[in-house]
mmCIF file of C-alpha atoms in Angstrom:
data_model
loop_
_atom_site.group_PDB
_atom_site.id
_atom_site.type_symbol
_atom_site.label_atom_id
_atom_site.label_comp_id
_atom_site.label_asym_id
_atom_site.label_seq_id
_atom_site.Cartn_x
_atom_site.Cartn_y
_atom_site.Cartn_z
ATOM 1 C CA UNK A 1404 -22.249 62.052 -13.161
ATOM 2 C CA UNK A 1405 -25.652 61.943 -11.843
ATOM 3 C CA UNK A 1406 -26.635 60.327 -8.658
ATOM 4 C CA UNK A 1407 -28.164 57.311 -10.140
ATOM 5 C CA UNK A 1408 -25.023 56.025 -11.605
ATOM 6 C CA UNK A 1409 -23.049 57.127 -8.433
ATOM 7 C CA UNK A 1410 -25.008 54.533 -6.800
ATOM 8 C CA UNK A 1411 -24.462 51.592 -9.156
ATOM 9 C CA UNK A 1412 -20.704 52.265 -8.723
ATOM 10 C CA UNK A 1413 -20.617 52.512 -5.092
ATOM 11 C CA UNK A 1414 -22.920 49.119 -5.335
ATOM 12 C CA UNK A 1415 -20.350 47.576 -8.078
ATOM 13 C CA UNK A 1416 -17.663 48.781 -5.214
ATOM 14 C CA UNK A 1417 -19.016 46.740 -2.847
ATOM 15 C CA UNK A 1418 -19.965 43.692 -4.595
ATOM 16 C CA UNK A 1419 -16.250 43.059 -6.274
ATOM 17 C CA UNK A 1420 -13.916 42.220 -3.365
ATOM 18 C CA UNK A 1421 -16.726 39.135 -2.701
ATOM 19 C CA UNK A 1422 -17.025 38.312 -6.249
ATOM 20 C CA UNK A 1423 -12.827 37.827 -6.580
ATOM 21 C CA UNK A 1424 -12.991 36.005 -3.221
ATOM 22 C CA UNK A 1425 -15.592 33.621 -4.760
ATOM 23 C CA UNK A 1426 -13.654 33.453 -7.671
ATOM 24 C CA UNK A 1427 -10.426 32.294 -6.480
ATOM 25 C CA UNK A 1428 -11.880 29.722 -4.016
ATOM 26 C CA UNK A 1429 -14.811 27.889 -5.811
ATOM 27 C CA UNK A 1430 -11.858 25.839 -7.678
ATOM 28 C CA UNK A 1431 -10.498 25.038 -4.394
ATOM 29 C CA UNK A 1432 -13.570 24.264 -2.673
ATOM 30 C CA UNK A 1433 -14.825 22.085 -5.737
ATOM 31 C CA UNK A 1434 -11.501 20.446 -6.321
ATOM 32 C CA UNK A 1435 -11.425 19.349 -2.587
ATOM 33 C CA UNK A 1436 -14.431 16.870 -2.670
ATOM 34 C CA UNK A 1437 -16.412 15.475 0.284
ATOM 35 C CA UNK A 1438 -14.381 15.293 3.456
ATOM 36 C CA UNK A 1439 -13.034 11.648 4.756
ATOM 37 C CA UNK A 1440 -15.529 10.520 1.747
ATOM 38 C CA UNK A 1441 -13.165 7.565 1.477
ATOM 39 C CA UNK A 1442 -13.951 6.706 5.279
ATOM 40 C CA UNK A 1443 -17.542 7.078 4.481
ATOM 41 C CA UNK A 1444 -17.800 5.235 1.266
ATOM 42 C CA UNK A 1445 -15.372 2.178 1.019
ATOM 43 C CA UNK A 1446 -12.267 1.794 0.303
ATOM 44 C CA UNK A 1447 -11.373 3.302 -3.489
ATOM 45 C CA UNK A 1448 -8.501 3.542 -5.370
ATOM 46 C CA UNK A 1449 -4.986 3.838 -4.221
ATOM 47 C CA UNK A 1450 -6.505 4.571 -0.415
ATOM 48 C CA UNK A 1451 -7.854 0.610 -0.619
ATOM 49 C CA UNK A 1452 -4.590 -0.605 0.347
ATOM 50 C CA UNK A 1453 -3.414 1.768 2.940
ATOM 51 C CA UNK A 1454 -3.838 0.634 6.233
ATOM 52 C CA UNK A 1455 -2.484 -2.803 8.502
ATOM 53 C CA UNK A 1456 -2.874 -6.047 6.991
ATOM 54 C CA UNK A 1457 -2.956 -10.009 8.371
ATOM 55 C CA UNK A 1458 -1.563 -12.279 5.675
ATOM 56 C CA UNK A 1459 -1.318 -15.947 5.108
ATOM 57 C CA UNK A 1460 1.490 -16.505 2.691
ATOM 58 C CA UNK A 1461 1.847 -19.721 0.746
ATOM 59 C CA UNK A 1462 4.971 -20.846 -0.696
ATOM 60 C CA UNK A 1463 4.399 -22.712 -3.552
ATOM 61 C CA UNK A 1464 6.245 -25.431 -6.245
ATOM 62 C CA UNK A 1465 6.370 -22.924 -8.920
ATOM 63 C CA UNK A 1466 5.554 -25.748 -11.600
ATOM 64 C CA UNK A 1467 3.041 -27.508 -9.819
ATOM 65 C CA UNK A 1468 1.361 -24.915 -7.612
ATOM 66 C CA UNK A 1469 1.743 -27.666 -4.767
ATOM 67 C CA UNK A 1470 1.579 -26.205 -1.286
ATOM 68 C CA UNK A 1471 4.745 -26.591 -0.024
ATOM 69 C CA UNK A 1472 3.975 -24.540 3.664
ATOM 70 C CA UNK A 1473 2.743 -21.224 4.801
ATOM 71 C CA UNK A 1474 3.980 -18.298 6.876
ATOM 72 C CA UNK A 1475 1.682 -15.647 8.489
ATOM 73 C CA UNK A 1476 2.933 -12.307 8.560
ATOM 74 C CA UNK A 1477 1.617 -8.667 9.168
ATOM 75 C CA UNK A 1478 2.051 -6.058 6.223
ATOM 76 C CA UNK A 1479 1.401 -2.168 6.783
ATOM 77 C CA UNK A 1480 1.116 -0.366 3.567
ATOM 78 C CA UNK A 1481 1.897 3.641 4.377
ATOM 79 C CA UNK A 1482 0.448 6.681 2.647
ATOM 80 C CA UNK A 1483 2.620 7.306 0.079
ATOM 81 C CA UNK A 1484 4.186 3.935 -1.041
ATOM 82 C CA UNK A 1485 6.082 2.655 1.902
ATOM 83 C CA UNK A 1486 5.337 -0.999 3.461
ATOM 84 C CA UNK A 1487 6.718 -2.405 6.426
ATOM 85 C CA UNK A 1488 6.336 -6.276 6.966
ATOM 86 C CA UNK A 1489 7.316 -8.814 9.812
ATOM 87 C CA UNK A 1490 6.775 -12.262 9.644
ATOM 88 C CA UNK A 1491 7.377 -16.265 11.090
ATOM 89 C CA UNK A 1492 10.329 -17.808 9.687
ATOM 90 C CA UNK A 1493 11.757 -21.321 10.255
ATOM 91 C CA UNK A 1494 10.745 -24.415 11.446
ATOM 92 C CA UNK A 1495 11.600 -26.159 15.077
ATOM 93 C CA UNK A 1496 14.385 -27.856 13.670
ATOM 94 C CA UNK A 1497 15.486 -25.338 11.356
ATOM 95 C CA UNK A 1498 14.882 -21.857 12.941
ATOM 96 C CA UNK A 1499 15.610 -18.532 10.558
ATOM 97 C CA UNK A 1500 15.538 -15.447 11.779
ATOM 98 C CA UNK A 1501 14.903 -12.353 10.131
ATOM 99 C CA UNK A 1502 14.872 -8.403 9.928
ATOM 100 C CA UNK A 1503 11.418 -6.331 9.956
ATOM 101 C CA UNK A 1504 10.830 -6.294 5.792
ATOM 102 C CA UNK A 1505 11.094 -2.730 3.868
ATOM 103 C CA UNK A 1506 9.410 -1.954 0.422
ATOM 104 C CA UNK A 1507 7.268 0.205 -1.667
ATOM 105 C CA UNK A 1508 3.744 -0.199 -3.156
ATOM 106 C CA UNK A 1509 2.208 1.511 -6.108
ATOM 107 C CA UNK A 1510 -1.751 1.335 -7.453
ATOM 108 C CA UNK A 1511 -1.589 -0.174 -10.745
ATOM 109 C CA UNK A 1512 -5.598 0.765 -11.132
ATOM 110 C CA UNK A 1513 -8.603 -1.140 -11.044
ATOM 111 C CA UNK A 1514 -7.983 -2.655 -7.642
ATOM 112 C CA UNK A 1515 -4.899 -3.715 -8.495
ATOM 113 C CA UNK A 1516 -1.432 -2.821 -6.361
ATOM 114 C CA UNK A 1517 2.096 -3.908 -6.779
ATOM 115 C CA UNK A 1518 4.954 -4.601 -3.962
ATOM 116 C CA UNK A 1519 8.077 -5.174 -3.081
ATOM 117 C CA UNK A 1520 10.487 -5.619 -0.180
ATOM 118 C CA UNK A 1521 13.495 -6.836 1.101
ATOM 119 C CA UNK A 1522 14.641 -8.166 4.660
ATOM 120 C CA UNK A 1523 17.756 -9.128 5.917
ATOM 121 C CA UNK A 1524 18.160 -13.348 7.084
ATOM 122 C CA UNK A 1525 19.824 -13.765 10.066
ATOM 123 C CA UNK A 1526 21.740 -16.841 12.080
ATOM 124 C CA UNK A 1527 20.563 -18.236 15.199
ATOM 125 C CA UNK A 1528 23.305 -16.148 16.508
ATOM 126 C CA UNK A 1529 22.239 -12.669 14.872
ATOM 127 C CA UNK A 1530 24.552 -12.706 12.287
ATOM 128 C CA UNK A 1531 24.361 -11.812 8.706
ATOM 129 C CA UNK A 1532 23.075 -14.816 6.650
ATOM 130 C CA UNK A 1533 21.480 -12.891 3.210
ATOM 131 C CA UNK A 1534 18.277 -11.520 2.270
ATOM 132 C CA UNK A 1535 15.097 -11.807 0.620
ATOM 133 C CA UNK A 1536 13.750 -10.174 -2.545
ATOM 134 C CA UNK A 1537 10.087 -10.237 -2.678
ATOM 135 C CA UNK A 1538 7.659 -9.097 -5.422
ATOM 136 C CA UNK A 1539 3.344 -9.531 -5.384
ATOM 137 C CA UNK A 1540 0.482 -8.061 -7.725
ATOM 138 C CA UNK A 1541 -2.485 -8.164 -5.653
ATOM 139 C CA UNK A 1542 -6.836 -7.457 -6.225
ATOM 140 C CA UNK A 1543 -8.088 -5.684 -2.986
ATOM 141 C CA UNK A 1544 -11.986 -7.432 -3.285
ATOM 142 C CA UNK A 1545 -14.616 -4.497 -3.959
ATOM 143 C CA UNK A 1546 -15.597 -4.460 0.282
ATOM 144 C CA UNK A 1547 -11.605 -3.211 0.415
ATOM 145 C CA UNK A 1548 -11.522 -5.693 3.619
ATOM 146 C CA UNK A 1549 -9.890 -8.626 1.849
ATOM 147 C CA UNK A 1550 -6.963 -9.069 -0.861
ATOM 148 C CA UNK A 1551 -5.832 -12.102 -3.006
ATOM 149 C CA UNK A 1552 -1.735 -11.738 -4.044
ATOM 150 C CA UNK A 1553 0.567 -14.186 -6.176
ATOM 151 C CA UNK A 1554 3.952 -13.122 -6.527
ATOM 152 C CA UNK A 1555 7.536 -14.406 -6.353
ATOM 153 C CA UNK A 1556 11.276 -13.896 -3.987
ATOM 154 C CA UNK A 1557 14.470 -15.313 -4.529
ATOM 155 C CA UNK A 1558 17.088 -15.781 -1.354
ATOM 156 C CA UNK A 1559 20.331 -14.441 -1.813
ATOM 157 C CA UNK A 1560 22.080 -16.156 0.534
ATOM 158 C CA UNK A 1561 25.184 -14.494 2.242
ATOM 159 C CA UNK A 1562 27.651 -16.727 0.586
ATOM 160 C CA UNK A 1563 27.228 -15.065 -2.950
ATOM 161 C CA UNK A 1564 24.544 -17.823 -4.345
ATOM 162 C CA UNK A 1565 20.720 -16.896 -5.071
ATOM 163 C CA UNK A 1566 18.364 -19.482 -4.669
ATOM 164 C CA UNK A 1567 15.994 -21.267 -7.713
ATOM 165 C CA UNK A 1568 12.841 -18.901 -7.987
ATOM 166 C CA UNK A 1569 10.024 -19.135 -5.277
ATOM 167 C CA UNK A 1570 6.582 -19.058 -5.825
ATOM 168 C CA UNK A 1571 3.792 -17.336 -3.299
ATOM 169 C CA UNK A 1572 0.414 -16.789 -3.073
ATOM 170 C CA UNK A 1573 -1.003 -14.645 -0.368
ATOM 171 C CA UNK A 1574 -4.450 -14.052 1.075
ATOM 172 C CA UNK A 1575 -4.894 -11.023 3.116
ATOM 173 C CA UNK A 1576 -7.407 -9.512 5.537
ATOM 174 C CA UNK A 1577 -7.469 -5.661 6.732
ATOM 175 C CA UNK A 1578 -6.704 -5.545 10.459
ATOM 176 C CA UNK A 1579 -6.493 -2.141 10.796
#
């Protein structure tokens, strides 16, 4: 072999170990995108609804869409599909307490999420007194600060009955 092509191979030597390293990380580098790019452009796609919520909920005559009364309450949506909720419940003469809420959320696309959750109804005197079902589609606006929700919940009441179907409409407003 003459010296000439001893050198390209010793070259070619060299070279290879950085062209496999290159090779196996460009996918990873390219599939990893911007860092925090959600943080720095908006909130986008399933990441719009993560985060702490303040909610005005509206209970509603499901025929009429009358206003019947509304409840504030605090949602967190979690990474990964978990919500937690607390609300107000009861009036002065009629007071209702209630568990901390549990549920899931999924993106449904296009700004567009669905939830549900359940929490346990409670006597005056901490006792057992049902649950609530909840379920809400909801449009996260395009600023990712605001959302708009209409959904329904039935009460199953400890007792065995479930009550007629309730109607809700929500507006929400990112706290956190």
């Amino acid at each position: 072999m003459n010296t000439n092509a001893l050198q390209h191979r010793h070259a070619a030597i060299k070279v290879l170990p950085g062209l496999i390293a290159a090779a196996l990380l460009c996918p990873l580098a390219a599939s990893a995108g911007p860092a925090d790019a959600s943080d720095h452009q908006g909130a986008r796609g399933a990441k719009a609804l993560e985060g702490t919520w303040d909610i005005t909920a509206t209970i509603r005559d499901c025929v009429t869409g009358a206003e019947i009364r509304s409840i504030p309450r605090m949602i967190t949506f979690a990474k990964g599909g978990t919500l937690f909720e607390s609300a107000a419940g009861g009036t002065a003469l009629f007071p209702v307490t209630r568990a901390v809420g549990h549920g899931a959320w999924e993106y449904r696309g296009q700004h567009t999420f669905a939830y549900s959750l359940k929490f346990m109804r409670l006597t005056s005197f901490g006792g057992p007194d049902g649950f609530i079902q909840e379920s809400r589609m909801l449009q996260v606006d395009s600023s990712g600060d605001s959302f708009a929700a209409d959904g329904t919940s039935h009460i199953f009441f400890a007792n065995g009955t479930v009550s007629p179907l309730i109607c809700t409409s929500e507006a929400g407003t990112r706290l956190f």
